[in-house]
Amino acid sequence: MKTHVKKTLNSLTGKLILTIGTLMVAGSTIFWYFLIQHQEKELLRNSIKYGDSFIDFVEKSTRNGMLTFQQILIQQTVEAIGSAEGIIRIRMVDGKGRIAYSSIKEEKGTMLDKSESLCMLCHSKSGESVKMQSSSIKMGKDGYRVLNILHPIYNEPACYTSYCHAHPKEQGILGFAEADISLSILDKAIKKQEIAITAYVIGFICLLSVILCTILWNLVSTPLSILTHGMERVAAGELDYTVKIDTGDEMGDLARAFNAMTFDLKKAKDELVEWGNTLEKKVEEKTEEIKKAQTKLIHSEKLASLGRMAAGVAHEINSPLTGIVTFGHLLRDKFPEDSQEREDVEVIIEQANRCSNIIKGLLGFARATSAEKGLININDLVNSSLNMVQHKADFFDIKVVLNLDESLPPLRVDASQIQQVFLNMIINAADAMEGKGTFTVTTRKVVENGSSFAEVEFNDTGHGIMEENIPKLFEPFFTTKPVGKGTGLGLAVSHGIIQDHGGRIRVKSELGKGTSFFVRLPYYEG
């Protein structure tokens, strides 16, 4: 995907280019200026040096003519040398200020004006002559500079001892040799050199600018634009977006850190989304469980109300049964011992007493009493619990088998609570067998980890319990029974009662073969 790169001066690349370019231009300009100045000074210095050599050449060329006083030869020599290219004028001035020889014939024999620079250089303010040589540069009429070389002619022994003309030995300077040399070639060369150097500097700046822009573009601007684009994509929600910068510099480190950050952000987001979905699911599950629990609580309250009403009805039935038993005894005494009528009345009395005992058991079980532990025979609790429910229609086709160990000592328990547990086990077994099968209750003594327990096993031949449901059996409101047949509280309450007595309940079941509940209670011998 093509990434848009910022090209304005407000971008980092623009600022770097502007700053470095300004420094580069300023540095190049200063370098160019000092280079031009230095080269010009060197060329002028060399020109003056060559000018001094030239005037010295003139002196040596005319030396023989001077010593032999051959004026025509001297003039011809000066004219010949003065005709060379770039030589404007050559003249030789004696000590009186007269131009003795000149490359310009018209000047020969004329006197110099004392205001001329040559006279000013020769004489001090006091009028005394001084030994000196000088050079100066001035602008010529053609627009090019002119180098003026002034060289004194000193009085040598060959001069003041010459036979042709003698000069006093005390005279230090005999005159001057002066040459005006055009520097047009030098000026043109300097100008060309300035143009060339300027072109070189501009070309160097342009080349360096292109290289600098390319480097900054590839190393700074492009990676930054890629990172900026990546941040915009991530900010828009694309947390799986990664930037591709595979350099080994800081930009590469920044890109790798950026990719690691987006990976961690995506991972954290996925975890949050997953956690949110899980939480939402759990909330829905718990809400559904709460609704089911509320329904079951309402049903439990209904059953509790029905139980209280049934207890009241049983109490009301108990009074007529007492009257039936009483009048039955009176009626029985009116018949002879071996008569059929007496036997029939005795059956009435027996069944009425049985009903009365059942009702008394129901009233005793339903009566709310405080938890009070006492010594109770576990077998008696099993029998009384069976007597309370075996008259129900559910038990008509169920075979009840008792394997009770009569040697078991009494247990210190709360009889009503343990009976509640046993009743729950018996009723659950009847429901599991759907009114048909064999129900076996076994009591025994077991020893576990050095501790003695009385164990009651309730075994039914029902349809069994699925393995994944066994760990949930003792959870409140969990039930495997159809709707309306159970509240899911019986086993949870039974589990709590047995735990309060220091015992435990375990389950063993196999689908299609039945289920066994094992209730263990600690007991104390002697």
XYZ file of C-alpha atoms in Angstrom:
526
model
C 0.000 0.000 0.000
C 1.440 3.366 -0.996
C 2.198 5.643 1.930
C 1.754 9.411 1.585
C 4.902 11.264 2.670
C 4.663 14.843 3.928
C 6.651 17.296 1.810
C 6.012 20.605 3.583
C 8.642 22.598 5.421
C 6.721 21.963 8.633
C 7.642 18.274 8.413
C 10.724 16.959 10.171
C 12.407 16.240 6.838
C 11.673 19.761 5.607
C 13.095 21.314 8.755
C 16.217 19.145 8.586
C 16.727 19.966 4.900
C 16.171 23.694 5.524
C 18.530 23.774 8.514
C 21.291 21.644 6.985
C 20.878 23.372 3.624
C 21.209 26.810 5.225
C 24.333 25.741 7.099
C 25.715 24.153 3.949
C 25.045 27.248 1.810
C 26.480 29.555 4.453
C 29.557 27.369 4.887
C 30.036 27.012 1.136
C 29.666 30.774 0.632
C 32.246 31.540 3.318
C 34.553 28.895 1.877
C 34.048 30.291 -1.657
C 34.729 33.861 -0.510
C 37.941 33.070 1.355
C 39.114 30.760 -1.435
C 38.637 33.499 -4.059
C 40.342 36.052 -1.846
C 43.224 33.733 -1.096
C 43.754 32.783 -4.735
C 43.549 36.397 -5.867
C 46.132 37.426 -3.271
C 48.387 34.572 -4.307
C 48.065 35.490 -7.996
C 48.786 39.154 -7.268
C 51.720 38.175 -5.092
C 53.067 36.016 -7.898
C 52.383 38.806 -10.402
C 54.375 41.250 -8.296
C 57.142 38.683 -8.010
C 57.158 38.168 -11.761
C 57.002 41.966 -12.190
C 60.093 42.356 -10.031
C 61.770 39.679 -12.123
C 60.681 41.506 -15.263
C 62.090 44.874 -14.180
C 65.243 43.111 -13.100
C 65.402 41.589 -16.588
C 65.052 45.072 -18.089
C 67.900 46.348 -15.935
C 70.145 43.475 -16.884
C 69.235 43.854 -20.557
C 70.267 47.506 -20.517
C 73.224 47.072 -18.150
C 75.835 46.714 -20.900
C 74.512 49.700 -22.758
C 74.555 51.710 -19.540
C 78.160 50.848 -18.799
C 79.244 51.607 -22.396
C 76.954 54.633 -22.645
C 75.201 53.379 -25.779
C 71.998 55.379 -25.526
C 70.606 54.217 -28.867
C 71.065 50.559 -27.872
C 69.445 51.182 -24.524
C 66.449 52.898 -26.137
C 66.059 50.140 -28.709
C 66.234 47.509 -25.995
C 63.594 49.318 -23.911
C 61.358 49.699 -26.961
C 61.763 46.048 -27.915
C 60.927 44.802 -24.456
C 58.059 47.298 -24.144
C 56.469 45.992 -27.326
C 55.799 42.640 -25.691
C 52.153 41.720 -25.021
C 50.818 43.018 -21.766
C 53.586 45.637 -21.343
C 52.049 49.106 -21.260
C 55.140 51.136 -20.604
C 58.791 50.887 -19.597
C 60.824 53.899 -18.660
C 64.091 54.681 -16.978
C 64.434 57.904 -14.991
C 67.713 59.440 -13.891
C 68.348 60.964 -10.495
C 67.252 64.443 -11.689
C 63.770 63.285 -12.594
C 64.384 63.196 -16.381
C 63.044 60.314 -18.368
C 66.184 59.011 -19.986
C 64.664 56.062 -21.828
C 61.055 55.007 -22.450
C 59.179 52.500 -24.538
C 57.049 55.475 -25.502
C 59.357 57.697 -27.566
C 57.410 60.849 -26.831
C 58.281 60.628 -23.146
C 62.055 60.392 -23.681
C 63.913 63.444 -22.409
C 60.944 64.919 -20.546
C 61.013 65.785 -16.865
C 58.764 64.188 -14.308
C 56.329 66.295 -12.371
C 57.220 66.263 -8.703
C 53.578 65.475 -7.925
C 53.868 62.122 -9.667
C 53.847 59.071 -7.466
C 57.332 58.144 -8.627
C 58.776 61.364 -7.250
C 56.706 61.078 -4.109
C 58.032 57.604 -3.526
C 61.561 58.663 -4.253
C 61.782 61.681 -2.014
C 60.734 62.183 1.584
C 59.126 65.369 2.876
C 62.565 66.713 3.769
C 63.659 66.347 0.154
C 66.190 63.655 0.943
C 66.273 60.633 -1.324
C 65.605 57.184 0.201
C 66.526 53.720 -0.923
C 63.376 51.838 -1.831
C 61.543 49.703 -4.334
C 57.815 49.632 -4.694
C 54.926 48.088 -6.509
C 51.327 49.268 -6.829
C 48.175 48.262 -8.600
C 45.776 50.711 -10.174
C 42.872 50.539 -12.537
C 43.673 51.035 -16.183
C 41.729 52.821 -18.859
C 40.488 49.564 -20.393
C 38.880 48.480 -17.130
C 41.631 46.067 -16.168
C 44.135 46.524 -13.413
C 47.694 47.695 -14.086
C 50.713 46.593 -12.070
C 53.260 49.350 -11.571
C 56.745 48.147 -10.690
C 59.291 50.677 -9.490
C 62.818 49.472 -9.033
C 65.721 51.757 -7.961
C 68.979 51.649 -9.897
C 71.727 51.593 -7.308
C 75.193 53.039 -7.820
C 77.458 50.028 -8.182
C 81.281 50.029 -8.318
C 81.112 49.259 -12.027
C 79.165 52.500 -12.439
C 81.241 54.967 -10.493
C 84.515 53.430 -11.820
C 83.426 53.339 -15.466
C 85.573 55.290 -17.922
C 82.603 56.564 -19.905
C 80.888 58.475 -17.215
C 81.616 58.661 -13.600
C 79.252 59.152 -10.760
C 80.250 60.178 -7.353
C 80.716 57.231 -5.104
C 78.517 58.859 -2.481
C 75.473 58.876 -4.799
C 73.421 55.889 -3.672
C 70.681 55.783 -6.329
C 71.368 56.677 -9.922
C 67.710 56.501 -10.978
C 64.714 54.304 -11.348
C 63.426 51.655 -13.677
C 59.655 51.649 -13.947
C 57.317 49.317 -15.743
C 53.536 49.345 -16.130
C 52.284 45.809 -16.798
C 48.657 45.095 -17.748
C 46.926 42.554 -15.517
C 44.080 41.977 -17.984
C 45.063 38.357 -18.510
C 45.219 37.886 -14.748
C 41.893 39.660 -14.213
C 40.274 37.553 -16.916
C 41.750 34.415 -15.393
C 40.579 35.446 -11.916
C 37.088 36.166 -13.245
C 36.954 32.826 -15.042
C 38.254 31.155 -11.936
C 35.625 32.877 -9.800
C 32.916 31.747 -12.203
C 34.307 28.225 -12.249
C 34.631 28.048 -8.498
C 31.125 29.504 -8.108
C 29.794 26.909 -10.531
C 31.663 24.185 -8.680
C 30.310 25.395 -5.336
C 26.744 25.645 -6.681
C 27.060 22.233 -8.290
C 28.490 20.827 -5.070
C 25.623 22.359 -3.072
C 23.059 20.991 -5.531
C 24.638 17.543 -5.555
C 24.964 17.513 -1.784
C 21.366 18.756 -1.459
C 20.098 15.934 -3.688
C 22.095 13.373 -1.728
C 20.960 14.900 1.573
C 17.302 14.965 0.479
C 17.537 11.369 -0.727
C 19.126 10.224 2.532
C 16.666 12.124 4.708
C 13.785 10.957 2.509
C 14.746 7.289 2.793
C 16.068 7.246 6.363
C 13.773 9.734 8.116
C 10.746 10.958 6.188
C 9.590 7.650 4.661
C 9.927 5.603 7.917
C 8.223 8.363 9.918
C 5.388 8.534 7.405
C 5.035 4.732 7.537
C 4.921 4.859 11.349
C 2.414 7.739 11.275
C 0.205 5.828 8.848
C 0.489 2.736 11.063
C -0.537 4.735 14.143
C -3.550 6.101 12.269
C -4.569 2.567 11.251
C -4.142 1.311 14.818
C -6.074 4.302 16.167
C -8.857 3.362 13.745
C -9.041 -0.077 15.368
C -6.811 -2.207 13.110
C -4.726 -3.683 15.916
C -3.339 -6.424 13.657
C -1.675 -3.839 11.387
C 2.146 -3.970 11.351
C 4.711 -1.580 9.883
C 7.478 -2.967 7.681
C 10.760 -1.215 8.456
C 13.598 -3.733 8.484
C 16.509 -1.389 9.131
C 19.042 -1.856 11.903
C 18.899 1.741 13.127
C 16.663 3.539 15.602
C 13.810 3.647 13.062
C 13.913 -0.152 12.830
C 13.941 -0.412 16.638
C 10.984 1.986 16.798
C 9.091 -0.055 14.185
C 9.736 -3.304 16.062
C 8.623 -1.683 19.323
C 5.493 -0.388 17.529
C 4.673 -3.857 16.168
C 5.218 -5.399 19.609
C 2.911 -2.773 21.104
C 0.152 -3.450 18.555
C 0.528 -7.213 19.160
C 0.144 -6.721 22.914
C -2.806 -4.372 22.364
C -4.527 -6.882 20.085
C -3.869 -9.672 22.569
C -5.252 -7.559 25.423
C -8.286 -6.585 23.316
C -8.954 -10.213 22.376
C -8.673 -11.194 26.024
C -11.080 -8.413 27.006
C -13.522 -9.401 24.271
C -13.273 -13.050 25.257
C -13.624 -12.150 28.907
C -16.613 -9.952 28.073
C -18.248 -12.737 26.072
C -17.530 -15.221 28.844
C -18.858 -12.815 31.437
C -21.966 -12.175 29.371
C -22.482 -15.893 28.955
C -21.955 -16.517 32.658
C -24.323 -13.679 33.528
C -26.935 -15.222 31.247
C -26.323 -18.646 32.803
C -26.510 -17.277 36.330
C -29.601 -15.268 35.448
C -31.219 -18.422 34.116
C -30.115 -20.330 37.215
C -31.518 -17.581 39.431
C -34.814 -17.732 37.556
C -34.905 -21.514 37.933
C -33.925 -21.215 41.590
C -36.647 -18.653 42.127
C -39.160 -21.011 40.517
C -37.923 -23.858 42.701
C -38.012 -21.683 45.819
C -41.602 -20.810 45.049
C -42.310 -24.500 44.560
C -40.452 -25.313 47.803
C -42.470 -22.758 49.675
C -45.591 -24.259 48.171
C -44.466 -27.710 49.337
C -43.672 -26.332 52.792
C -47.123 -24.799 52.995
C -48.614 -28.048 51.794
C -46.584 -29.914 54.419
C -47.852 -27.641 57.183
C -51.394 -28.074 55.906
C -50.912 -31.851 55.733
C -49.611 -31.857 59.309
C -52.718 -29.957 60.376
C -54.956 -32.356 58.500
C -53.126 -35.335 60.079
C -53.639 -33.815 63.493
C -57.346 -33.427 62.749
C -57.565 -37.039 61.493
C -55.892 -38.324 64.654
C -58.917 -37.467 66.833
C -61.459 -39.507 64.790
C -59.011 -42.406 64.679
C -58.791 -42.338 68.464
C -62.582 -42.528 68.629
C -62.611 -45.421 66.145
C -60.079 -47.357 68.259
C -62.001 -46.634 71.477
C -65.396 -47.667 70.113
C -63.782 -50.624 68.377
C -62.611 -51.964 71.712
C -66.103 -51.508 73.133
C -67.656 -53.226 70.129
C -65.143 -56.080 70.231
C -66.071 -56.926 73.836
C -69.695 -57.541 72.794
C -68.750 -60.491 70.577
C -67.651 -63.956 71.663
C -63.958 -64.865 71.600
C -64.027 -67.093 68.528
C -66.669 -65.283 66.516
C -66.052 -63.838 63.069
C -67.424 -60.508 64.121
C -64.801 -60.198 66.911
C -61.997 -60.923 64.415
C -63.355 -58.280 61.993
C -63.495 -55.684 64.751
C -59.918 -56.527 65.793
C -58.820 -55.923 62.169
C -60.546 -52.516 62.313
C -58.776 -51.722 65.597
C -55.402 -52.873 64.209
C -55.668 -50.816 61.028
C -56.883 -47.772 62.932
C -53.891 -48.066 65.303
C -51.605 -48.391 62.289
C -53.069 -45.206 60.786
C -52.694 -43.472 64.116
C -49.031 -44.500 64.381
C -48.329 -43.256 60.839
C -49.963 -39.921 61.605
C -48.004 -39.618 64.865
C -44.798 -40.261 62.912
C -45.703 -37.597 60.363
C -46.516 -35.121 63.098
C -43.268 -35.877 64.881
C -41.275 -35.421 61.681
C -43.026 -32.220 60.656
C -42.791 -30.667 64.123
C -40.063 -27.942 64.233
C -37.729 -28.826 67.085
C -34.313 -27.539 68.084
C -31.279 -29.647 67.131
C -30.665 -32.018 69.997
C -28.331 -34.999 69.740
C -28.943 -38.155 71.661
C -28.082 -41.855 71.582
C -30.173 -43.426 68.807
C -30.104 -46.893 67.263
C -29.494 -46.414 63.565
C -31.529 -49.511 62.643
C -34.579 -48.115 64.468
C -34.316 -44.880 62.427
C -34.188 -46.922 59.210
C -37.295 -48.932 60.200
C -39.307 -45.903 61.330
C -38.408 -44.043 58.118
C -39.541 -46.990 55.997
C -42.772 -47.303 57.990
C -43.593 -43.674 57.209
C -43.453 -44.080 53.422
C -43.923 -47.730 52.515
C -47.721 -47.368 52.617
C -47.509 -44.981 49.655
C -48.609 -46.267 46.259
C -45.052 -45.822 44.952
C -43.916 -48.742 47.135
C -46.672 -51.215 46.246
C -44.531 -52.907 43.551
C -41.146 -52.301 45.194
C -39.456 -55.092 47.061
C -37.783 -53.792 50.218
C -34.778 -55.784 51.482
C -33.218 -55.016 54.890
C -29.677 -56.127 55.784
C -29.301 -54.562 59.205
C -26.319 -55.191 61.441
C -27.873 -55.644 64.905
C -24.452 -55.342 66.583
C -24.103 -51.666 65.772
C -23.930 -49.526 68.918
C -26.083 -46.409 69.315
C -25.053 -43.185 67.566
C -25.076 -39.712 69.109
C -27.127 -37.853 66.486
C -30.164 -35.643 66.058
C -32.821 -38.262 65.302
C -35.192 -35.930 63.390
C -32.440 -34.619 61.108
C -31.013 -38.060 60.345
C -34.536 -39.361 59.738
C -35.003 -36.491 57.265
C -31.887 -37.672 55.409
C -33.105 -41.289 55.361
C -36.551 -40.286 54.122
C -34.971 -38.285 51.316
C -32.860 -41.290 50.287
C -35.888 -43.639 50.366
C -38.139 -41.280 48.367
C -35.388 -40.613 45.783
C -34.912 -44.369 45.347
C -38.642 -44.873 44.785
C -38.682 -42.080 42.202
C -35.624 -43.539 40.427
C -37.247 -46.984 40.194
C -40.571 -45.432 39.079
C -42.488 -47.691 41.516
C -40.977 -50.983 40.354
C -37.796 -52.828 41.417
C -35.820 -53.802 44.519
C -34.792 -51.398 47.244
C -32.089 -52.624 49.638
C -31.012 -50.944 52.871
C -27.809 -52.213 54.493
C -26.186 -51.094 57.721
C -22.595 -51.972 58.597
C -19.572 -50.898 60.566
C -16.573 -49.516 58.596
C -13.153 -48.249 59.599
C -11.506 -45.461 57.604
C -8.133 -43.874 58.461
C -8.316 -45.350 61.961
C -11.800 -43.914 62.628
C -14.978 -46.040 63.074
C -18.186 -45.245 61.229
C -21.668 -46.631 60.951
C -22.518 -46.820 57.252
C -26.023 -47.016 55.812
C -26.252 -48.036 52.155
C -29.410 -47.212 50.183
C -29.377 -49.221 46.929
C -31.990 -49.068 44.186
C -32.344 -50.813 40.834
C -33.389 -47.653 39.001
C -32.087 -46.138 35.771
C -28.903 -44.755 37.359
C -27.208 -41.340 37.197
C -24.995 -39.977 34.382
C -21.344 -39.688 35.413
C -21.096 -35.962 34.594
C -24.083 -35.223 36.890
C -22.694 -37.007 39.978
C -20.455 -34.042 41.103
C -23.505 -31.732 40.877
C -25.926 -33.868 42.954
C -25.318 -31.983 46.209
C -25.555 -28.485 44.637
C -28.691 -26.552 45.686
C -31.543 -26.720 43.168
C -29.828 -29.267 40.944
C -32.084 -32.198 40.126
C -32.311 -34.942 37.523
C -36.038 -35.389 38.097
C -38.666 -34.075 35.677
C -40.200 -30.656 36.302
C -42.662 -30.781 39.172
C -41.212 -33.895 40.793
C -38.278 -32.387 42.657
C -36.912 -29.141 44.046
C -33.208 -29.943 43.989
C -32.881 -29.179 47.705
C -33.192 -32.625 49.290
C -29.663 -33.900 48.671
C -28.108 -30.477 49.355
C -29.864 -30.323 52.749
C -29.005 -33.964 53.490
C -25.348 -33.326 52.644
C -25.248 -30.373 55.043
C -26.870 -32.412 57.853
C -24.408 -35.295 57.521
C -21.445 -32.879 57.409
C -22.714 -31.214 60.610
C -22.658 -34.657 62.245
C -19.029 -35.230 61.165
C -19.892 -37.726 58.442
C -20.117 -37.734 54.659
C -22.216 -39.016 51.754
C -20.804 -40.648 48.654
C -22.542 -41.913 45.508
C -21.895 -44.874 43.246
C -24.027 -45.269 40.125
C -24.095 -47.089 36.801
C -26.542 -46.286 34.028
C -29.197 -48.991 33.647
C -28.150 -50.858 36.813
C -29.002 -48.568 39.690
C -27.545 -46.249 42.285
C -26.144 -46.615 45.802
C -25.929 -43.813 48.365
C -23.549 -44.417 51.279
C -24.213 -42.405 54.436
C -21.402 -42.567 56.994
C -21.815 -41.340 60.547
C -19.149 -41.524 63.248
C -20.048 -43.451 66.366
C -18.471 -44.024 69.721
C -18.254 -47.526 71.213
C -18.989 -47.799 74.905
